[in-house]
Amino acid sequence: MDPALPDLPIEIYGPPPTEGTRDAFGDLVLVPSCKDLPEYVSAYPDEKLREKQCTALREDGHYIELLGGNLMIQKLANDKNALGIFGYNYLGQNASIIKAHPVDGVMPGFDSITGGSYTLARRLYIYVKDAQLGAVPGLREFVTLLAADSTAGRMGSSR
């Protein structure tokens, strides 16, 4: 604990376990920060069980699961001591009422996310069936344009 910080309760609003954003938070933040801690390694020698334990969130009422980003945005706008875990699109749509927090000095933004310097974002992958490329008008052009605009993407197909 840092005695220089105020003694205030902090609520954390985040997605339920059924949401991909929760999975990403576990994969990008929780597991890497906990999986190699000596206490967890000794308590959970099985790596899969340890990873599961690493993604368990507090159950004392300070982590509040909210389904849907709009409700979360409303809660964050009304509680200056709260933090939220949500997708970048909600930040972009609500930048006038909420603000982002930097991670390792990097603010979330299109360039920092696609370039990989904002480490709390995962890559977006699309998969297109070869059969659909010829059958759906404009799909080949769309995929080509999407791949050309992406600085961090990969293009692949599935038969």
mmCIF file with all atom_site columns, C-alpha atoms in Angstrom:
data_model
loop_
_atom_site.group_PDB
_atom_site.id
_atom_site.type_symbol
_atom_site.label_atom_id
_atom_site.label_alt_id
_atom_site.label_comp_id
_atom_site.label_asym_id
_atom_site.label_entity_id
_atom_site.label_seq_id
_atom_site.pdbx_PDB_ins_code
_atom_site.Cartn_x
_atom_site.Cartn_y
_atom_site.Cartn_z
_atom_site.occupancy
_atom_site.B_iso_or_equiv
_atom_site.pdbx_formal_charge
_atom_site.auth_seq_id
_atom_site.auth_comp_id
_atom_site.auth_asym_id
_atom_site.auth_atom_id
_atom_site.pdbx_PDB_model_num
ATOM 1   C CA . MET A 1 1   ? 0.000   0.000   0.000   1.00 0.00 ? 1   MET A CA 1
ATOM 2   C CA . ASP A 1 2   ? 1.130   3.493   -0.787  1.00 0.00 ? 2   ASP A CA 1
ATOM 3   C CA . PRO A 1 3   ? 0.343   5.870   2.118   1.00 0.00 ? 3   PRO A CA 1
ATOM 4   C CA . ALA A 1 4   ? 0.545   8.825   -0.307  1.00 0.00 ? 4   ALA A CA 1
ATOM 5   C CA . LEU A 1 5   ? -2.633  7.607   -2.009  1.00 0.00 ? 5   LEU A CA 1
ATOM 6   C CA . PRO A 1 6   ? -6.044  8.545   -0.605  1.00 0.00 ? 6   PRO A CA 1
ATOM 7   C CA . ASP A 1 7   ? -7.913  5.962   1.445   1.00 0.00 ? 7   ASP A CA 1
ATOM 8   C CA . LEU A 1 8   ? -10.928 5.627   -0.847  1.00 0.00 ? 8   LEU A CA 1
ATOM 9   C CA . PRO A 1 9   ? -12.921 2.619   -1.964  1.00 0.00 ? 9   PRO A CA 1
ATOM 10  C CA . ILE A 1 10  ? -12.499 1.893   -5.673  1.00 0.00 ? 10  ILE A CA 1
ATOM 11  C CA . GLU A 1 11  ? -15.160 0.062   -7.628  1.00 0.00 ? 11  GLU A CA 1
ATOM 12  C CA . ILE A 1 12  ? -14.149 -1.812  -10.753 1.00 0.00 ? 12  ILE A CA 1
ATOM 13  C CA . TYR A 1 13  ? -16.785 -2.342  -13.409 1.00 0.00 ? 13  TYR A CA 1
ATOM 14  C CA . GLY A 1 14  ? -16.095 -5.090  -15.858 1.00 0.00 ? 14  GLY A CA 1
ATOM 15  C CA . PRO A 1 15  ? -17.591 -7.715  -18.093 1.00 0.00 ? 15  PRO A CA 1
ATOM 16  C CA . PRO A 1 16  ? -18.943 -11.068 -16.929 1.00 0.00 ? 16  PRO A CA 1
ATOM 17  C CA . PRO A 1 17  ? -17.090 -14.317 -17.711 1.00 0.00 ? 17  PRO A CA 1
ATOM 18  C CA . THR A 1 18  ? -19.189 -14.829 -20.861 1.00 0.00 ? 18  THR A CA 1
ATOM 19  C CA . GLU A 1 19  ? -17.657 -11.794 -22.602 1.00 0.00 ? 19  GLU A CA 1
ATOM 20  C CA . GLY A 1 20  ? -14.580 -11.835 -24.840 1.00 0.00 ? 20  GLY A CA 1
ATOM 21  C CA . THR A 1 21  ? -13.299 -8.658  -23.188 1.00 0.00 ? 21  THR A CA 1
ATOM 22  C CA . ARG A 1 22  ? -13.113 -10.551 -19.884 1.00 0.00 ? 22  ARG A CA 1
ATOM 23  C CA . ASP A 1 23  ? -11.165 -13.350 -21.605 1.00 0.00 ? 23  ASP A CA 1
ATOM 24  C CA . ALA A 1 24  ? -8.777  -10.807 -23.102 1.00 0.00 ? 24  ALA A CA 1
ATOM 25  C CA . PHE A 1 25  ? -8.247  -9.120  -19.724 1.00 0.00 ? 25  PHE A CA 1
ATOM 26  C CA . GLY A 1 26  ? -7.428  -12.488 -18.205 1.00 0.00 ? 26  GLY A CA 1
ATOM 27  C CA . ASP A 1 27  ? -5.040  -13.430 -21.020 1.00 0.00 ? 27  ASP A CA 1
ATOM 28  C CA . LEU A 1 28  ? -3.313  -10.046 -21.287 1.00 0.00 ? 28  LEU A CA 1
ATOM 29  C CA . VAL A 1 29  ? -3.231  -8.866  -17.662 1.00 0.00 ? 29  VAL A CA 1
ATOM 30  C CA . LEU A 1 30  ? -4.178  -11.373 -14.993 1.00 0.00 ? 30  LEU A CA 1
ATOM 31  C CA . VAL A 1 31  ? -2.372  -14.518 -16.146 1.00 0.00 ? 31  VAL A CA 1
ATOM 32  C CA . PRO A 1 32  ? 0.938   -12.847 -17.087 1.00 0.00 ? 32  PRO A CA 1
ATOM 33  C CA . SER A 1 33  ? 1.072   -10.964 -13.783 1.00 0.00 ? 33  SER A CA 1
ATOM 34  C CA . CYS A 1 34  ? 0.341   -13.991 -11.609 1.00 0.00 ? 34  CYS A CA 1
ATOM 35  C CA . LYS A 1 35  ? 1.255   -17.292 -13.289 1.00 0.00 ? 35  LYS A CA 1
ATOM 36  C CA . ASP A 1 36  ? 4.926   -17.223 -12.268 1.00 0.00 ? 36  ASP A CA 1
ATOM 37  C CA . LEU A 1 37  ? 4.483   -15.899 -8.723  1.00 0.00 ? 37  LEU A CA 1
ATOM 38  C CA . PRO A 1 38  ? 6.199   -18.365 -6.375  1.00 0.00 ? 38  PRO A CA 1
ATOM 39  C CA . GLU A 1 39  ? 3.111   -18.449 -4.125  1.00 0.00 ? 39  GLU A CA 1
ATOM 40  C CA . TYR A 1 40  ? 0.885   -19.513 -7.015  1.00 0.00 ? 40  TYR A CA 1
ATOM 41  C CA . VAL A 1 41  ? 3.404   -21.970 -8.443  1.00 0.00 ? 41  VAL A CA 1
ATOM 42  C CA . SER A 1 42  ? 3.643   -23.762 -5.098  1.00 0.00 ? 42  SER A CA 1
ATOM 43  C CA . ALA A 1 43  ? -0.102  -23.593 -4.386  1.00 0.00 ? 43  ALA A CA 1
ATOM 44  C CA . TYR A 1 44  ? -1.105  -24.650 -7.915  1.00 0.00 ? 44  TYR A CA 1
ATOM 45  C CA . PRO A 1 45  ? 1.637   -26.781 -9.491  1.00 0.00 ? 45  PRO A CA 1
ATOM 46  C CA . ASP A 1 46  ? -0.658  -27.729 -12.372 1.00 0.00 ? 46  ASP A CA 1
ATOM 47  C CA . GLU A 1 47  ? -0.247  -24.896 -14.889 1.00 0.00 ? 47  GLU A CA 1
ATOM 48  C CA . LYS A 1 48  ? -3.824  -25.054 -16.225 1.00 0.00 ? 48  LYS A CA 1
ATOM 49  C CA . LEU A 1 49  ? -5.287  -24.872 -12.726 1.00 0.00 ? 49  LEU A CA 1
ATOM 50  C CA . ARG A 1 50  ? -2.900  -22.034 -11.875 1.00 0.00 ? 50  ARG A CA 1
ATOM 51  C CA . GLU A 1 51  ? -4.021  -20.050 -14.932 1.00 0.00 ? 51  GLU A CA 1
ATOM 52  C CA . LYS A 1 52  ? -7.648  -20.598 -13.929 1.00 0.00 ? 52  LYS A CA 1
ATOM 53  C CA . GLN A 1 53  ? -6.904  -19.310 -10.436 1.00 0.00 ? 53  GLN A CA 1
ATOM 54  C CA . CYS A 1 54  ? -5.052  -16.325 -11.885 1.00 0.00 ? 54  CYS A CA 1
ATOM 55  C CA . THR A 1 55  ? -8.182  -15.242 -13.767 1.00 0.00 ? 55  THR A CA 1
ATOM 56  C CA . ALA A 1 56  ? -10.427 -15.448 -10.708 1.00 0.00 ? 56  ALA A CA 1
ATOM 57  C CA . LEU A 1 57  ? -11.593 -11.962 -9.751  1.00 0.00 ? 57  LEU A CA 1
ATOM 58  C CA . ARG A 1 58  ? -12.389 -10.659 -6.310  1.00 0.00 ? 58  ARG A CA 1
ATOM 59  C CA . GLU A 1 59  ? -15.817 -11.503 -4.941  1.00 0.00 ? 59  GLU A CA 1
ATOM 60  C CA . ASP A 1 60  ? -16.082 -8.918  -2.174  1.00 0.00 ? 60  ASP A CA 1
ATOM 61  C CA . GLY A 1 61  ? -18.354 -6.586  -4.118  1.00 0.00 ? 61  GLY A CA 1
ATOM 62  C CA . HIS A 1 62  ? -15.653 -4.264  -5.462  1.00 0.00 ? 62  HIS A CA 1
ATOM 63  C CA . TYR A 1 63  ? -15.553 -5.941  -8.893  1.00 0.00 ? 63  TYR A CA 1
ATOM 64  C CA . ILE A 1 64  ? -18.993 -5.419  -10.371 1.00 0.00 ? 64  ILE A CA 1
ATOM 65  C CA . GLU A 1 65  ? -19.966 -7.387  -13.449 1.00 0.00 ? 65  GLU A CA 1
ATOM 66  C CA . LEU A 1 66  ? -21.931 -5.391  -15.983 1.00 0.00 ? 66  LEU A CA 1
ATOM 67  C CA . LEU A 1 67  ? -23.222 -6.749  -19.248 1.00 0.00 ? 67  LEU A CA 1
ATOM 68  C CA . GLY A 1 68  ? -23.167 -4.055  -21.894 1.00 0.00 ? 68  GLY A CA 1
ATOM 69  C CA . GLY A 1 69  ? -20.799 -1.167  -22.242 1.00 0.00 ? 69  GLY A CA 1
ATOM 70  C CA . ASN A 1 70  ? -23.431 1.574   -22.195 1.00 0.00 ? 70  ASN A CA 1
ATOM 71  C CA . LEU A 1 71  ? -24.456 0.796   -18.616 1.00 0.00 ? 71  LEU A CA 1
ATOM 72  C CA . MET A 1 72  ? -20.798 0.722   -17.631 1.00 0.00 ? 72  MET A CA 1
ATOM 73  C CA . ILE A 1 73  ? -20.188 4.112   -19.240 1.00 0.00 ? 73  ILE A CA 1
ATOM 74  C CA . GLN A 1 74  ? -23.079 5.580   -17.234 1.00 0.00 ? 74  GLN A CA 1
ATOM 75  C CA . LYS A 1 75  ? -21.697 4.121   -14.002 1.00 0.00 ? 75  LYS A CA 1
ATOM 76  C CA . LEU A 1 76  ? -18.179 5.413   -14.735 1.00 0.00 ? 76  LEU A CA 1
ATOM 77  C CA . ALA A 1 77  ? -19.470 8.878   -15.600 1.00 0.00 ? 77  ALA A CA 1
ATOM 78  C CA . ASN A 1 78  ? -21.198 9.056   -12.203 1.00 0.00 ? 78  ASN A CA 1
ATOM 79  C CA . ASP A 1 79  ? -18.400 7.613   -10.037 1.00 0.00 ? 79  ASP A CA 1
ATOM 80  C CA . LYS A 1 80  ? -15.044 9.403   -10.189 1.00 0.00 ? 80  LYS A CA 1
ATOM 81  C CA . ASN A 1 81  ? -13.397 6.679   -8.066  1.00 0.00 ? 81  ASN A CA 1
ATOM 82  C CA . ALA A 1 82  ? -14.403 3.808   -10.357 1.00 0.00 ? 82  ALA A CA 1
ATOM 83  C CA . LEU A 1 83  ? -12.435 2.019   -13.052 1.00 0.00 ? 83  LEU A CA 1
ATOM 84  C CA . GLY A 1 84  ? -13.850 0.131   -16.008 1.00 0.00 ? 84  GLY A CA 1
ATOM 85  C CA . ILE A 1 85  ? -12.696 -2.721  -18.193 1.00 0.00 ? 85  ILE A CA 1
ATOM 86  C CA . PHE A 1 86  ? -14.266 -2.479  -21.636 1.00 0.00 ? 86  PHE A CA 1
ATOM 87  C CA . GLY A 1 87  ? -13.544 -2.446  -25.343 1.00 0.00 ? 87  GLY A CA 1
ATOM 88  C CA . TYR A 1 88  ? -11.901 0.488   -27.080 1.00 0.00 ? 88  TYR A CA 1
ATOM 89  C CA . ASN A 1 89  ? -15.012 1.268   -29.130 1.00 0.00 ? 89  ASN A CA 1
ATOM 90  C CA . TYR A 1 90  ? -16.834 2.419   -25.971 1.00 0.00 ? 90  TYR A CA 1
ATOM 91  C CA . LEU A 1 91  ? -14.008 4.790   -25.134 1.00 0.00 ? 91  LEU A CA 1
ATOM 92  C CA . GLY A 1 92  ? -14.064 6.297   -28.615 1.00 0.00 ? 92  GLY A CA 1
ATOM 93  C CA . GLN A 1 93  ? -17.817 6.808   -28.481 1.00 0.00 ? 93  GLN A CA 1
ATOM 94  C CA . ASN A 1 94  ? -17.747 8.336   -24.992 1.00 0.00 ? 94  ASN A CA 1
ATOM 95  C CA . ALA A 1 95  ? -14.455 10.240  -24.805 1.00 0.00 ? 95  ALA A CA 1
ATOM 96  C CA . SER A 1 96  ? -16.291 13.384  -23.715 1.00 0.00 ? 96  SER A CA 1
ATOM 97  C CA . ILE A 1 97  ? -17.549 11.794  -20.476 1.00 0.00 ? 97  ILE A CA 1
ATOM 98  C CA . ILE A 1 98  ? -14.902 9.196   -19.545 1.00 0.00 ? 98  ILE A CA 1
ATOM 99  C CA . LYS A 1 99  ? -11.147 9.109   -19.845 1.00 0.00 ? 99  LYS A CA 1
ATOM 100 C CA . ALA A 1 100 ? -8.650  6.382   -20.489 1.00 0.00 ? 100 ALA A CA 1
ATOM 101 C CA . HIS A 1 101 ? -5.776  5.434   -18.262 1.00 0.00 ? 101 HIS A CA 1
ATOM 102 C CA . PRO A 1 102 ? -2.315  4.873   -19.724 1.00 0.00 ? 102 PRO A CA 1
ATOM 103 C CA . VAL A 1 103 ? -0.685  1.468   -19.414 1.00 0.00 ? 103 VAL A CA 1
ATOM 104 C CA . ASP A 1 104 ? 3.079   1.650   -19.056 1.00 0.00 ? 104 ASP A CA 1
ATOM 105 C CA . GLY A 1 105 ? 2.822   5.274   -20.204 1.00 0.00 ? 105 GLY A CA 1
ATOM 106 C CA . VAL A 1 106 ? 0.899   4.425   -23.390 1.00 0.00 ? 106 VAL A CA 1
ATOM 107 C CA . MET A 1 107 ? -2.621  5.720   -23.962 1.00 0.00 ? 107 MET A CA 1
ATOM 108 C CA . PRO A 1 108 ? -5.079  3.561   -25.894 1.00 0.00 ? 108 PRO A CA 1
ATOM 109 C CA . GLY A 1 109 ? -5.653  4.790   -29.425 1.00 0.00 ? 109 GLY A CA 1
ATOM 110 C CA . PHE A 1 110 ? -5.889  3.443   -32.945 1.00 0.00 ? 110 PHE A CA 1
ATOM 111 C CA . ASP A 1 111 ? -2.153  3.718   -33.624 1.00 0.00 ? 111 ASP A CA 1
ATOM 112 C CA . SER A 1 112 ? -1.030  2.388   -30.233 1.00 0.00 ? 112 SER A CA 1
ATOM 113 C CA . ILE A 1 113 ? -3.446  -0.541  -30.477 1.00 0.00 ? 113 ILE A CA 1
ATOM 114 C CA . THR A 1 114 ? -2.706  -1.532  -34.079 1.00 0.00 ? 114 THR A CA 1
ATOM 115 C CA . GLY A 1 115 ? 1.011   -0.941  -33.579 1.00 0.00 ? 115 GLY A CA 1
ATOM 116 C CA . GLY A 1 116 ? 1.094   -3.112  -30.459 1.00 0.00 ? 116 GLY A CA 1
ATOM 117 C CA . SER A 1 117 ? 2.463   -0.525  -28.019 1.00 0.00 ? 117 SER A CA 1
ATOM 118 C CA . TYR A 1 118 ? -0.797  -0.492  -26.025 1.00 0.00 ? 118 TYR A CA 1
ATOM 119 C CA . THR A 1 119 ? -0.460  -3.910  -24.446 1.00 0.00 ? 119 THR A CA 1
ATOM 120 C CA . LEU A 1 120 ? -4.040  -4.352  -23.198 1.00 0.00 ? 120 LEU A CA 1
ATOM 121 C CA . ALA A 1 121 ? -5.443  -4.884  -26.671 1.00 0.00 ? 121 ALA A CA 1
ATOM 122 C CA . ARG A 1 122 ? -5.472  -8.123  -28.561 1.00 0.00 ? 122 ARG A CA 1
ATOM 123 C CA . ARG A 1 123 ? -5.169  -8.510  -32.298 1.00 0.00 ? 123 ARG A CA 1
ATOM 124 C CA . LEU A 1 124 ? -8.232  -8.811  -34.477 1.00 0.00 ? 124 LEU A CA 1
ATOM 125 C CA . TYR A 1 125 ? -8.299  -11.722 -36.874 1.00 0.00 ? 125 TYR A CA 1
ATOM 126 C CA . ILE A 1 126 ? -10.790 -12.409 -39.622 1.00 0.00 ? 126 ILE A CA 1
ATOM 127 C CA . TYR A 1 127 ? -11.258 -15.696 -41.408 1.00 0.00 ? 127 TYR A CA 1
ATOM 128 C CA . VAL A 1 128 ? -12.740 -15.944 -44.879 1.00 0.00 ? 128 VAL A CA 1
ATOM 129 C CA . LYS A 1 129 ? -13.643 -19.155 -46.680 1.00 0.00 ? 129 LYS A CA 1
ATOM 130 C CA . ASP A 1 130 ? -12.128 -19.466 -50.145 1.00 0.00 ? 130 ASP A CA 1
ATOM 131 C CA . ALA A 1 131 ? -15.541 -20.449 -51.520 1.00 0.00 ? 131 ALA A CA 1
ATOM 132 C CA . GLN A 1 132 ? -17.043 -17.185 -50.252 1.00 0.00 ? 132 GLN A CA 1
ATOM 133 C CA . LEU A 1 133 ? -14.402 -14.996 -51.955 1.00 0.00 ? 133 LEU A CA 1
ATOM 134 C CA . GLY A 1 134 ? -15.880 -15.758 -55.377 1.00 0.00 ? 134 GLY A CA 1
ATOM 135 C CA . ALA A 1 135 ? -19.493 -16.054 -54.260 1.00 0.00 ? 135 ALA A CA 1
ATOM 136 C CA . VAL A 1 136 ? -19.982 -12.844 -52.275 1.00 0.00 ? 136 VAL A CA 1
ATOM 137 C CA . PRO A 1 137 ? -19.745 -9.708  -54.426 1.00 0.00 ? 137 PRO A CA 1
ATOM 138 C CA . GLY A 1 138 ? -17.069 -7.312  -53.173 1.00 0.00 ? 138 GLY A CA 1
ATOM 139 C CA . LEU A 1 139 ? -15.742 -9.640  -50.472 1.00 0.00 ? 139 LEU A CA 1
ATOM 140 C CA . ARG A 1 140 ? -12.336 -10.167 -52.120 1.00 0.00 ? 140 ARG A CA 1
ATOM 141 C CA . GLU A 1 141 ? -11.895 -6.403  -52.501 1.00 0.00 ? 141 GLU A CA 1
ATOM 142 C CA . PHE A 1 142 ? -12.998 -5.772  -48.925 1.00 0.00 ? 142 PHE A CA 1
ATOM 143 C CA . VAL A 1 143 ? -10.570 -8.334  -47.487 1.00 0.00 ? 143 VAL A CA 1
ATOM 144 C CA . THR A 1 144 ? -7.739  -7.006  -49.657 1.00 0.00 ? 144 THR A CA 1
ATOM 145 C CA . LEU A 1 145 ? -8.448  -3.442  -48.513 1.00 0.00 ? 145 LEU A CA 1
ATOM 146 C CA . LEU A 1 146 ? -8.725  -4.499  -44.882 1.00 0.00 ? 146 LEU A CA 1
ATOM 147 C CA . ALA A 1 147 ? -5.423  -6.362  -45.010 1.00 0.00 ? 147 ALA A CA 1
ATOM 148 C CA . ALA A 1 148 ? -3.701  -3.445  -46.761 1.00 0.00 ? 148 ALA A CA 1
ATOM 149 C CA . ASP A 1 149 ? -4.887  -0.955  -44.117 1.00 0.00 ? 149 ASP A CA 1
ATOM 150 C CA . SER A 1 150 ? -3.814  -3.121  -41.200 1.00 0.00 ? 150 SER A CA 1
ATOM 151 C CA . THR A 1 151 ? -0.352  -2.595  -39.793 1.00 0.00 ? 151 THR A CA 1
ATOM 152 C CA . ALA A 1 152 ? -0.684  -5.553  -37.449 1.00 0.00 ? 152 ALA A CA 1
ATOM 153 C CA . GLY A 1 153 ? -3.069  -7.946  -39.207 1.00 0.00 ? 153 GLY A CA 1
ATOM 154 C CA . ARG A 1 154 ? -2.560  -11.203 -41.013 1.00 0.00 ? 154 ARG A CA 1
ATOM 155 C CA . MET A 1 155 ? -4.648  -12.512 -43.873 1.00 0.00 ? 155 MET A CA 1
ATOM 156 C CA . GLY A 1 156 ? -5.556  -16.160 -44.102 1.00 0.00 ? 156 GLY A CA 1
ATOM 157 C CA . SER A 1 157 ? -8.333  -18.315 -45.408 1.00 0.00 ? 157 SER A CA 1
ATOM 158 C CA . SER A 1 158 ? -10.186 -21.437 -44.442 1.00 0.00 ? 158 SER A CA 1
ATOM 159 C CA . ARG A 1 159 ? -11.418 -23.994 -46.929 1.00 0.00 ? 159 ARG A CA 1
#
